[in-house]
N, CA, C and O atoms as a Maestro MAE file, in Angstrom:
{
 s_m_m2io_version
 :::
 2.0.0
}

f_m_ct {
 s_m_title
 :::
 protein
 m_atom[288] {
  # First column is atom index #
  i_m_mmod_type
  r_m_x_coord
  r_m_y_coord
  r_m_z_coord
  i_m_residue_number
  s_m_chain_name
  s_m_pdb_residue_name
  s_m_pdb_atom_name
  i_m_atomic_number
  :::
  1 25 25.862 -11.127 -1.348 1 A "UNK " " N  " 7
  2 3 26.026 -9.857 -1.770 1 A "UNK " " CA " 6
  3 2 25.675 -8.850 -0.709 1 A "UNK " " C  " 6
  4 15 24.482 -8.750 -0.422 1 A "UNK " " O  " 8
  5 25 26.472 -8.159 -0.143 2 A "UNK " " N  " 7
  6 3 26.080 -7.246 1.179 2 A "UNK " " CA " 6
  7 2 25.497 -5.668 0.743 2 A "UNK " " C  " 6
  8 15 25.964 -5.088 -0.238 2 A "UNK " " O  " 8
  9 25 24.735 -5.239 1.349 3 A "UNK " " N  " 7
  10 3 24.301 -3.882 1.382 3 A "UNK " " CA " 6
  11 2 25.380 -3.110 1.910 3 A "UNK " " C  " 6
  12 15 25.883 -3.495 2.965 3 A "UNK " " O  " 8
  13 25 25.776 -2.180 1.405 4 A "UNK " " N  " 7
  14 3 26.806 -1.326 1.993 4 A "UNK " " CA " 6
  15 2 25.840 -0.136 3.181 4 A "UNK " " C  " 6
  16 15 24.636 0.076 3.033 4 A "UNK " " O  " 8
  17 25 26.509 0.370 4.064 5 A "UNK " " N  " 7
  18 3 25.822 1.179 4.686 5 A "UNK " " CA " 6
  19 2 25.224 2.349 4.104 5 A "UNK " " C  " 6
  20 15 25.675 2.686 3.009 5 A "UNK " " O  " 8
  21 25 24.326 3.021 4.595 6 A "UNK " " N  " 7
  22 3 23.691 4.256 4.082 6 A "UNK " " CA " 6
  23 2 23.722 5.257 5.079 6 A "UNK " " C  " 6
  24 15 23.406 4.976 6.235 6 A "UNK " " O  " 8
  25 25 24.100 6.494 4.723 7 A "UNK " " N  " 7
  26 3 24.277 7.533 5.767 7 A "UNK " " CA " 6
  27 2 22.949 8.112 5.937 7 A "UNK " " C  " 6
  28 15 22.308 8.550 4.981 7 A "UNK " " O  " 8
  29 25 22.462 8.121 7.327 8 A "UNK " " N  " 7
  30 3 21.287 8.786 7.581 8 A "UNK " " CA " 6
  31 2 21.320 10.172 7.667 8 A "UNK " " C  " 6
  32 15 22.064 10.601 8.549 8 A "UNK " " O  " 8
  33 25 20.708 11.015 6.982 9 A "UNK " " N  " 7
  34 3 20.315 12.474 6.749 9 A "UNK " " CA " 6
  35 2 18.916 12.770 6.613 9 A "UNK " " C  " 6
  36 15 18.019 11.953 6.408 9 A "UNK " " O  " 8
  37 25 18.818 13.959 6.740 10 A "UNK " " N  " 7
  38 3 17.477 14.386 6.374 10 A "UNK " " CA " 6
  39 2 17.320 14.263 4.620 10 A "UNK " " C  " 6
  40 15 18.216 14.576 3.836 10 A "UNK " " O  " 8
  41 25 16.089 13.781 4.268 11 A "UNK " " N  " 7
  42 3 15.671 13.902 2.849 11 A "UNK " " CA " 6
  43 2 15.313 15.207 2.685 11 A "UNK " " C  " 6
  44 15 14.400 15.664 3.372 11 A "UNK " " O  " 8
  45 25 16.099 16.129 1.588 12 A "UNK " " N  " 7
  46 3 15.844 17.494 1.695 12 A "UNK " " CA " 6
  47 2 14.449 17.494 0.675 12 A "UNK " " C  " 6
  48 15 13.635 18.377 0.944 12 A "UNK " " O  " 8
  49 25 14.188 16.791 -0.205 13 A "UNK " " N  " 7
  50 3 12.985 16.891 -0.952 13 A "UNK " " CA " 6
  51 2 11.815 16.535 -0.407 13 A "UNK " " C  " 6
  52 15 11.713 15.332 -0.168 13 A "UNK " " O  " 8
  53 25 10.847 17.256 -0.121 14 A "UNK " " N  " 7
  54 3 9.755 17.281 0.789 14 A "UNK " " CA " 6
  55 2 8.834 16.322 0.316 14 A "UNK " " C  " 6
  56 15 8.235 15.661 1.165 14 A "UNK " " O  " 8
  57 25 8.564 16.083 -1.120 15 A "UNK " " N  " 7
  58 3 7.590 14.829 -1.641 15 A "UNK " " CA " 6
  59 2 8.350 13.469 -1.421 15 A "UNK " " C  " 6
  60 15 7.675 12.486 -1.117 15 A "UNK " " O  " 8
  61 25 9.813 13.345 -1.566 16 A "UNK " " N  " 7
  62 3 10.301 12.357 -1.390 16 A "UNK " " CA " 6
  63 2 10.461 11.787 0.099 16 A "UNK " " C  " 6
  64 15 10.645 10.590 0.321 16 A "UNK " " O  " 8
  65 25 10.374 12.723 1.051 17 A "UNK " " N  " 7
  66 3 10.286 12.558 2.530 17 A "UNK " " CA " 6
  67 2 9.112 12.231 2.896 17 A "UNK " " C  " 6
  68 15 9.079 11.512 3.894 17 A "UNK " " O  " 8
  69 25 8.077 12.524 2.409 18 A "UNK " " N  " 7
  70 3 6.739 12.189 2.637 18 A "UNK " " CA " 6
  71 2 6.512 10.689 2.094 18 A "UNK " " C  " 6
  72 15 5.909 9.801 2.696 18 A "UNK " " O  " 8
  73 25 7.133 10.594 0.807 19 A "UNK " " N  " 7
  74 3 6.778 9.020 0.394 19 A "UNK " " CA " 6
  75 2 7.598 7.855 1.268 19 A "UNK " " C  " 6
  76 15 7.211 6.700 1.449 19 A "UNK " " O  " 8
  77 25 8.719 8.405 1.717 20 A "UNK " " N  " 7
  78 3 9.617 7.489 2.635 20 A "UNK " " CA " 6
  79 2 8.875 7.424 3.946 20 A "UNK " " C  " 6
  80 15 8.834 6.394 4.620 20 A "UNK " " O  " 8
  81 25 8.341 8.456 4.257 21 A "UNK " " N  " 7
  82 3 7.745 8.330 5.807 21 A "UNK " " CA " 6
  83 2 6.446 7.561 5.580 21 A "UNK " " C  " 6
  84 15 6.283 6.683 6.428 21 A "UNK " " O  " 8
  85 25 5.577 7.641 4.761 22 A "UNK " " N  " 7
  86 3 4.595 6.691 4.318 22 A "UNK " " CA " 6
  87 2 4.983 5.223 4.416 22 A "UNK " " C  " 6
  88 15 4.630 4.438 5.297 22 A "UNK " " O  " 8
  89 25 5.857 4.949 3.247 23 A "UNK " " N  " 7
  90 3 6.317 3.502 3.323 23 A "UNK " " CA " 6
  91 2 6.705 3.104 4.620 23 A "UNK " " C  " 6
  92 15 6.216 2.097 5.130 23 A "UNK " " O  " 8
  93 25 7.608 3.859 5.245 24 A "UNK " " N  " 7
  94 3 7.992 3.099 6.601 24 A "UNK " " CA " 6
  95 2 7.217 2.873 7.757 24 A "UNK " " C  " 6
  96 15 7.277 1.913 8.526 24 A "UNK " " O  " 8
  97 25 6.329 4.066 7.806 25 A "UNK " " N  " 7
  98 3 5.121 3.905 8.848 25 A "UNK " " CA " 6
  99 2 4.361 2.599 8.473 25 A "UNK " " C  " 6
  100 15 4.219 1.708 9.310 25 A "UNK " " O  " 8
  101 25 3.884 2.497 7.230 26 A "UNK " " N  " 7
  102 3 3.389 0.992 7.014 26 A "UNK " " CA " 6
  103 2 4.183 -0.176 7.138 26 A "UNK " " C  " 6
  104 15 3.709 -1.284 7.391 26 A "UNK " " O  " 8
  105 25 5.357 0.054 6.968 27 A "UNK " " N  " 7
  106 3 6.112 -1.190 7.339 27 A "UNK " " CA " 6
  107 2 6.113 -1.517 9.077 27 A "UNK " " C  " 6
  108 15 5.817 -2.611 9.558 27 A "UNK " " O  " 8
  109 25 6.503 -0.344 9.837 28 A "UNK " " N  " 7
  110 3 6.513 -0.379 10.959 28 A "UNK " " CA " 6
  111 2 5.154 -0.987 11.758 28 A "UNK " " C  " 6
  112 15 5.200 -1.790 12.690 28 A "UNK " " O  " 8
  113 25 3.829 -0.360 11.113 29 A "UNK " " N  " 7
  114 3 2.686 -0.899 11.685 29 A "UNK " " CA " 6
  115 2 2.557 -2.215 11.372 29 A "UNK " " C  " 6
  116 15 2.035 -2.925 12.232 29 A "UNK " " O  " 8
  117 25 2.971 -2.810 10.158 30 A "UNK " " N  " 7
  118 3 2.820 -4.174 9.778 30 A "UNK " " CA " 6
  119 2 3.879 -5.032 10.738 30 A "UNK " " C  " 6
  120 15 3.479 -6.111 11.175 30 A "UNK " " O  " 8
  121 25 5.021 -4.644 11.025 31 A "UNK " " N  " 7
  122 3 5.944 -5.472 11.971 31 A "UNK " " CA " 6
  123 2 5.109 -5.478 13.259 31 A "UNK " " C  " 6
  124 15 4.863 -6.578 13.753 31 A "UNK " " O  " 8
  125 25 4.666 -4.416 13.830 32 A "UNK " " N  " 7
  126 3 4.178 -4.205 15.113 32 A "UNK " " CA " 6
  127 2 2.681 -5.458 15.045 32 A "UNK " " C  " 6
  128 15 2.566 -6.314 15.922 32 A "UNK " " O  " 8
  129 25 1.905 -5.366 14.149 33 A "UNK " " N  " 7
  130 3 0.835 -6.281 14.002 33 A "UNK " " CA " 6
  131 2 1.580 -7.909 14.111 33 A "UNK " " C  " 6
  132 15 1.188 -8.793 14.874 33 A "UNK " " O  " 8
  133 25 2.522 -8.001 13.323 34 A "UNK " " N  " 7
  134 3 3.154 -9.420 13.183 34 A "UNK " " CA " 6
  135 2 3.654 -9.540 14.593 34 A "UNK " " C  " 6
  136 15 3.122 -10.488 15.170 34 A "UNK " " O  " 8
  137 25 4.342 -9.005 15.179 35 A "UNK " " N  " 7
  138 3 4.791 -9.203 16.533 35 A "UNK " " CA " 6
  139 2 3.586 -9.542 17.532 35 A "UNK " " C  " 6
  140 15 3.606 -10.578 18.197 35 A "UNK " " O  " 8
  141 25 2.695 -8.760 17.596 36 A "UNK " " N  " 7
  142 3 1.594 -9.101 18.228 36 A "UNK " " CA " 6
  143 2 1.120 -10.315 18.284 36 A "UNK " " C  " 6
  144 15 0.992 -10.963 19.322 36 A "UNK " " O  " 8
  145 25 0.796 -10.736 17.010 37 A "UNK " " N  " 7
  146 3 0.298 -12.355 16.556 37 A "UNK " " CA " 6
  147 2 1.032 -13.501 16.990 37 A "UNK " " C  " 6
  148 15 0.643 -14.496 17.603 37 A "UNK " " O  " 8
  149 25 2.370 -13.129 16.487 38 A "UNK " " N  " 7
  150 3 3.469 -14.267 16.457 38 A "UNK " " CA " 6
  151 2 3.792 -14.604 17.967 38 A "UNK " " C  " 6
  152 15 3.830 -15.770 18.359 38 A "UNK " " O  " 8
  153 25 4.022 -13.528 18.789 39 A "UNK " " N  " 7
  154 3 4.463 -13.621 20.304 39 A "UNK " " CA " 6
  155 2 3.730 -13.594 21.259 39 A "UNK " " C  " 6
  156 15 4.041 -13.770 22.437 39 A "UNK " " O  " 8
  157 25 2.283 -13.279 20.635 40 A "UNK " " N  " 7
  158 3 1.305 -13.117 21.697 40 A "UNK " " CA " 6
  159 2 1.455 -11.856 22.793 40 A "UNK " " C  " 6
  160 15 1.134 -11.874 23.981 40 A "UNK " " O  " 8
  161 25 2.064 -10.713 21.995 41 A "UNK " " N  " 7
  162 3 2.649 -9.833 23.165 41 A "UNK " " CA " 6
  163 2 1.541 -8.478 22.627 41 A "UNK " " C  " 6
  164 15 1.092 -8.222 21.510 41 A "UNK " " O  " 8
  165 25 1.364 -7.810 23.927 42 A "UNK " " N  " 7
  166 3 0.606 -6.595 23.694 42 A "UNK " " CA " 6
  167 2 1.515 -5.536 23.276 42 A "UNK " " C  " 6
  168 15 2.514 -5.156 23.888 42 A "UNK " " O  " 8
  169 25 0.976 -5.018 21.959 43 A "UNK " " N  " 7
  170 3 2.021 -3.741 21.337 43 A "UNK " " CA " 6
  171 2 1.294 -2.774 20.969 43 A "UNK " " C  " 6
  172 15 0.259 -2.903 20.315 43 A "UNK " " O  " 8
  173 25 1.919 -1.391 21.477 44 A "UNK " " N  " 7
  174 3 1.230 -0.175 20.863 44 A "UNK " " CA " 6
  175 2 2.347 0.724 20.103 44 A "UNK " " C  " 6
  176 15 3.542 0.748 20.401 44 A "UNK " " O  " 8
  177 25 1.823 1.340 19.231 45 A "UNK " " N  " 7
  178 3 2.842 2.147 18.319 45 A "UNK " " CA " 6
  179 2 2.202 3.533 17.734 45 A "UNK " " C  " 6
  180 15 1.419 3.565 16.785 45 A "UNK " " O  " 8
  181 25 2.630 4.580 18.399 46 A "UNK " " N  " 7
  182 3 2.150 5.924 18.337 46 A "UNK " " CA " 6
  183 2 3.199 6.693 17.258 46 A "UNK " " C  " 6
  184 15 4.405 6.665 17.507 46 A "UNK " " O  " 8
  185 25 2.722 7.348 16.108 47 A "UNK " " N  " 7
  186 3 3.616 7.871 15.150 47 A "UNK " " CA " 6
  187 2 2.940 9.298 14.814 47 A "UNK " " C  " 6
  188 15 1.711 9.344 14.765 47 A "UNK " " O  " 8
  189 25 3.582 10.284 14.617 48 A "UNK " " N  " 7
  190 3 3.205 11.474 14.298 48 A "UNK " " CA " 6
  191 2 3.655 11.924 13.222 48 A "UNK " " C  " 6
  192 15 4.881 11.854 13.138 48 A "UNK " " O  " 8
  193 25 3.041 12.436 12.216 49 A "UNK " " N  " 7
  194 3 3.584 12.646 10.983 49 A "UNK " " CA " 6
  195 2 4.150 14.322 11.269 49 A "UNK " " C  " 6
  196 15 3.886 15.005 12.258 49 A "UNK " " O  " 8
  197 25 5.000 14.720 10.074 50 A "UNK " " N  " 7
  198 3 5.434 15.935 10.074 50 A "UNK " " CA " 6
  199 2 4.501 17.249 10.443 50 A "UNK " " C  " 6
  200 15 4.763 18.225 11.146 50 A "UNK " " O  " 8
  201 25 3.319 16.902 9.704 51 A "UNK " " N  " 7
  202 3 2.032 17.909 10.133 51 A "UNK " " CA " 6
  203 2 1.225 17.784 11.369 51 A "UNK " " C  " 6
  204 15 0.345 18.524 11.809 51 A "UNK " " O  " 8
  205 25 1.797 16.517 11.899 52 A "UNK " " N  " 7
  206 3 0.988 16.422 13.451 52 A "UNK " " CA " 6
  207 2 -0.270 15.427 13.254 52 A "UNK " " C  " 6
  208 15 -1.193 15.347 14.065 52 A "UNK " " O  " 8
  209 25 -0.184 14.759 12.185 53 A "UNK " " N  " 7
  210 3 -1.368 13.912 11.950 53 A "UNK " " CA " 6
  211 2 -1.064 12.421 12.975 53 A "UNK " " C  " 6
  212 15 0.101 12.105 13.215 53 A "UNK " " O  " 8
  213 25 -1.832 11.875 13.333 54 A "UNK " " N  " 7
  214 3 -1.704 10.865 14.301 54 A "UNK " " CA " 6
  215 2 -1.774 9.537 13.453 54 A "UNK " " C  " 6
  216 15 -2.308 9.583 12.345 54 A "UNK " " O  " 8
  217 25 -1.270 8.394 13.922 55 A "UNK " " N  " 7
  218 3 -0.895 6.976 13.195 55 A "UNK " " CA " 6
  219 2 -0.804 6.333 14.393 55 A "UNK " " C  " 6
  220 15 -0.039 6.750 15.263 55 A "UNK " " O  " 8
  221 25 -1.594 5.220 14.574 56 A "UNK " " N  " 7
  222 3 -1.507 4.539 15.961 56 A "UNK " " CA " 6
  223 2 -2.029 2.940 15.449 56 A "UNK " " C  " 6
  224 15 -2.911 2.639 14.645 56 A "UNK " " O  " 8
  225 25 -1.048 2.013 16.310 57 A "UNK " " N  " 7
  226 3 -1.650 0.519 16.202 57 A "UNK " " CA " 6
  227 2 -1.726 0.187 17.569 57 A "UNK " " C  " 6
  228 15 -0.977 0.711 18.395 57 A "UNK " " O  " 8
  229 25 -2.859 -0.923 17.957 58 A "UNK " " N  " 7
  230 3 -2.649 -1.349 19.277 58 A "UNK " " CA " 6
  231 2 -3.252 -2.634 19.101 58 A "UNK " " C  " 6
  232 15 -4.252 -2.808 18.403 58 A "UNK " " O  " 8
  233 25 -2.560 -3.675 19.824 59 A "UNK " " N  " 7
  234 3 -3.011 -5.021 19.673 59 A "UNK " " CA " 6
  235 2 -4.171 -5.165 20.680 59 A "UNK " " C  " 6
  236 15 -4.880 -6.171 20.695 59 A "UNK " " O  " 8
  237 25 -4.314 -4.283 21.393 60 A "UNK " " N  " 7
  238 3 -5.590 -4.689 22.409 60 A "UNK " " CA " 6
  239 2 -5.899 -3.069 22.647 60 A "UNK " " C  " 6
  240 15 -5.025 -2.207 22.556 60 A "UNK " " O  " 8
  241 25 -7.247 -2.816 22.955 61 A "UNK " " N  " 7
  242 3 -7.959 -1.473 23.528 61 A "UNK " " CA " 6
  243 2 -7.266 -1.184 24.933 61 A "UNK " " C  " 6
  244 15 -6.898 -0.054 25.257 61 A "UNK " " O  " 8
  245 25 -7.143 -2.146 25.619 62 A "UNK " " N  " 7
  246 3 -6.743 -1.801 26.962 62 A "UNK " " CA " 6
  247 2 -5.295 -1.192 27.017 62 A "UNK " " C  " 6
  248 15 -4.980 -0.597 28.048 62 A "UNK " " O  " 8
  249 25 -4.414 -1.289 26.017 63 A "UNK " " N  " 7
  250 3 -3.495 -0.357 26.170 63 A "UNK " " CA " 6
  251 2 -3.267 0.674 25.992 63 A "UNK " " C  " 6
  252 15 -2.218 1.203 26.356 63 A "UNK " " O  " 8
  253 25 -4.253 1.290 25.337 64 A "UNK " " N  " 7
  254 3 -4.320 2.797 25.260 64 A "UNK " " CA " 6
  255 2 -4.620 3.512 26.382 64 A "UNK " " C  " 6
  256 15 -4.156 4.604 26.711 64 A "UNK " " O  " 8
  257 25 -5.754 2.556 27.188 65 A "UNK " " N  " 7
  258 3 -6.246 3.061 28.385 65 A "UNK " " CA " 6
  259 2 -5.281 3.166 29.531 65 A "UNK " " C  " 6
  260 15 -5.388 3.893 30.519 65 A "UNK " " O  " 8
  261 25 -4.251 2.260 29.216 66 A "UNK " " N  " 7
  262 3 -3.079 2.127 30.451 66 A "UNK " " CA " 6
  263 2 -2.044 3.465 30.087 66 A "UNK " " C  " 6
  264 15 -1.448 4.091 30.963 66 A "UNK " " O  " 8
  265 25 -1.967 3.734 28.785 67 A "UNK " " N  " 7
  266 3 -1.021 4.828 28.312 67 A "UNK " " CA " 6
  267 2 -1.454 6.268 28.804 67 A "UNK " " C  " 6
  268 15 -0.755 7.228 29.130 67 A "UNK " " O  " 8
  269 25 -3.089 6.086 28.746 68 A "UNK " " N  " 7
  270 3 -3.591 7.225 29.140 68 A "UNK " " CA " 6
  271 2 -3.337 7.792 30.593 68 A "UNK " " C  " 6
  272 15 -3.312 8.984 30.897 68 A "UNK " " O  " 8
  273 25 -3.120 6.513 31.586 69 A "UNK " " N  " 7
  274 3 -2.986 7.040 32.813 69 A "UNK " " CA " 6
  275 2 -1.496 7.648 33.063 69 A "UNK " " C  " 6
  276 15 -1.349 8.644 33.771 69 A "UNK " " O  " 8
  277 25 -0.476 7.033 32.481 70 A "UNK " " N  " 7
  278 3 0.927 7.611 32.414 70 A "UNK " " CA " 6
  279 2 1.000 8.881 31.700 70 A "UNK " " C  " 6
  280 15 1.638 9.795 32.222 70 A "UNK " " O  " 8
  281 25 0.403 9.064 30.522 71 A "UNK " " N  " 7
  282 3 0.498 10.601 29.645 71 A "UNK " " CA " 6
  283 2 -0.822 11.100 29.768 71 A "UNK " " C  " 6
  284 15 -1.498 10.701 28.820 71 A "UNK " " O  " 8
  285 25 -1.545 11.902 30.654 72 A "UNK " " N  " 7
  286 3 -2.785 12.392 30.403 72 A "UNK " " CA " 6
  287 2 -2.624 13.434 29.410 72 A "UNK " " C  " 6
  288 15 -3.605 14.052 28.998 72 A "UNK " " O  " 8
  :::
 }
 m_bond[287] {
  # First column is bond index #
  i_m_from
  i_m_to
  i_m_order
  :::
  1 1 2 1
  2 2 3 1
  3 3 4 2
  4 3 5 1
  5 5 6 1
  6 6 7 1
  7 7 8 2
  8 7 9 1
  9 9 10 1
  10 10 11 1
  11 11 12 2
  12 11 13 1
  13 13 14 1
  14 14 15 1
  15 15 16 2
  16 15 17 1
  17 17 18 1
  18 18 19 1
  19 19 20 2
  20 19 21 1
  21 21 22 1
  22 22 23 1
  23 23 24 2
  24 23 25 1
  25 25 26 1
  26 26 27 1
  27 27 28 2
  28 27 29 1
  29 29 30 1
  30 30 31 1
  31 31 32 2
  32 31 33 1
  33 33 34 1
  34 34 35 1
  35 35 36 2
  36 35 37 1
  37 37 38 1
  38 38 39 1
  39 39 40 2
  40 39 41 1
  41 41 42 1
  42 42 43 1
  43 43 44 2
  44 43 45 1
  45 45 46 1
  46 46 47 1
  47 47 48 2
  48 47 49 1
  49 49 50 1
  50 50 51 1
  51 51 52 2
  52 51 53 1
  53 53 54 1
  54 54 55 1
  55 55 56 2
  56 55 57 1
  57 57 58 1
  58 58 59 1
  59 59 60 2
  60 59 61 1
  61 61 62 1
  62 62 63 1
  63 63 64 2
  64 63 65 1
  65 65 66 1
  66 66 67 1
  67 67 68 2
  68 67 69 1
  69 69 70 1
  70 70 71 1
  71 71 72 2
  72 71 73 1
  73 73 74 1
  74 74 75 1
  75 75 76 2
  76 75 77 1
  77 77 78 1
  78 78 79 1
  79 79 80 2
  80 79 81 1
  81 81 82 1
  82 82 83 1
  83 83 84 2
  84 83 85 1
  85 85 86 1
  86 86 87 1
  87 87 88 2
  88 87 89 1
  89 89 90 1
  90 90 91 1
  91 91 92 2
  92 91 93 1
  93 93 94 1
  94 94 95 1
  95 95 96 2
  96 95 97 1
  97 97 98 1
  98 98 99 1
  99 99 100 2
  100 99 101 1
  101 101 102 1
  102 102 103 1
  103 103 104 2
  104 103 105 1
  105 105 106 1
  106 106 107 1
  107 107 108 2
  108 107 109 1
  109 109 110 1
  110 110 111 1
  111 111 112 2
  112 111 113 1
  113 113 114 1
  114 114 115 1
  115 115 116 2
  116 115 117 1
  117 117 118 1
  118 118 119 1
  119 119 120 2
  120 119 121 1
  121 121 122 1
  122 122 123 1
  123 123 124 2
  124 123 125 1
  125 125 126 1
  126 126 127 1
  127 127 128 2
  128 127 129 1
  129 129 130 1
  130 130 131 1
  131 131 132 2
  132 131 133 1
  133 133 134 1
  134 134 135 1
  135 135 136 2
  136 135 137 1
  137 137 138 1
  138 138 139 1
  139 139 140 2
  140 139 141 1
  141 141 142 1
  142 142 143 1
  143 143 144 2
  144 143 145 1
  145 145 146 1
  146 146 147 1
  147 147 148 2
  148 147 149 1
  149 149 150 1
  150 150 151 1
  151 151 152 2
  152 151 153 1
  153 153 154 1
  154 154 155 1
  155 155 156 2
  156 155 157 1
  157 157 158 1
  158 158 159 1
  159 159 160 2
  160 159 161 1
  161 161 162 1
  162 162 163 1
  163 163 164 2
  164 163 165 1
  165 165 166 1
  166 166 167 1
  167 167 168 2
  168 167 169 1
  169 169 170 1
  170 170 171 1
  171 171 172 2
  172 171 173 1
  173 173 174 1
  174 174 175 1
  175 175 176 2
  176 175 177 1
  177 177 178 1
  178 178 179 1
  179 179 180 2
  180 179 181 1
  181 181 182 1
  182 182 183 1
  183 183 184 2
  184 183 185 1
  185 185 186 1
  186 186 187 1
  187 187 188 2
  188 187 189 1
  189 189 190 1
  190 190 191 1
  191 191 192 2
  192 191 193 1
  193 193 194 1
  194 194 195 1
  195 195 196 2
  196 195 197 1
  197 197 198 1
  198 198 199 1
  199 199 200 2
  200 199 201 1
  201 201 202 1
  202 202 203 1
  203 203 204 2
  204 203 205 1
  205 205 206 1
  206 206 207 1
  207 207 208 2
  208 207 209 1
  209 209 210 1
  210 210 211 1
  211 211 212 2
  212 211 213 1
  213 213 214 1
  214 214 215 1
  215 215 216 2
  216 215 217 1
  217 217 218 1
  218 218 219 1
  219 219 220 2
  220 219 221 1
  221 221 222 1
  222 222 223 1
  223 223 224 2
  224 223 225 1
  225 225 226 1
  226 226 227 1
  227 227 228 2
  228 227 229 1
  229 229 230 1
  230 230 231 1
  231 231 232 2
  232 231 233 1
  233 233 234 1
  234 234 235 1
  235 235 236 2
  236 235 237 1
  237 237 238 1
  238 238 239 1
  239 239 240 2
  240 239 241 1
  241 241 242 1
  242 242 243 1
  243 243 244 2
  244 243 245 1
  245 245 246 1
  246 246 247 1
  247 247 248 2
  248 247 249 1
  249 249 250 1
  250 250 251 1
  251 251 252 2
  252 251 253 1
  253 253 254 1
  254 254 255 1
  255 255 256 2
  256 255 257 1
  257 257 258 1
  258 258 259 1
  259 259 260 2
  260 259 261 1
  261 261 262 1
  262 262 263 1
  263 263 264 2
  264 263 265 1
  265 265 266 1
  266 266 267 1
  267 267 268 2
  268 267 269 1
  269 269 270 1
  270 270 271 1
  271 271 272 2
  272 271 273 1
  273 273 274 1
  274 274 275 1
  275 275 276 2
  276 275 277 1
  277 277 278 1
  278 278 279 1
  279 279 280 2
  280 279 281 1
  281 281 282 1
  282 282 283 1
  283 283 284 2
  284 283 285 1
  285 285 286 1
  286 286 287 1
  287 287 288 2
  :::
 }
}
């Protein structure tokens, strides 16, 4: 059984949008962790919420030091 394509559009309900953001953010950070462990890769993910809250994952502290050189 194949899932149909869903249309990508803004979620109008703010509560639903926040719940979806939280679930997808957790999934994204988990995938980044898995990628860093399984492939022994250096991975960094930076996500900002609609309210400007920062969420980040880094497989090593050196990554953010390197990023700060390019984005002061």
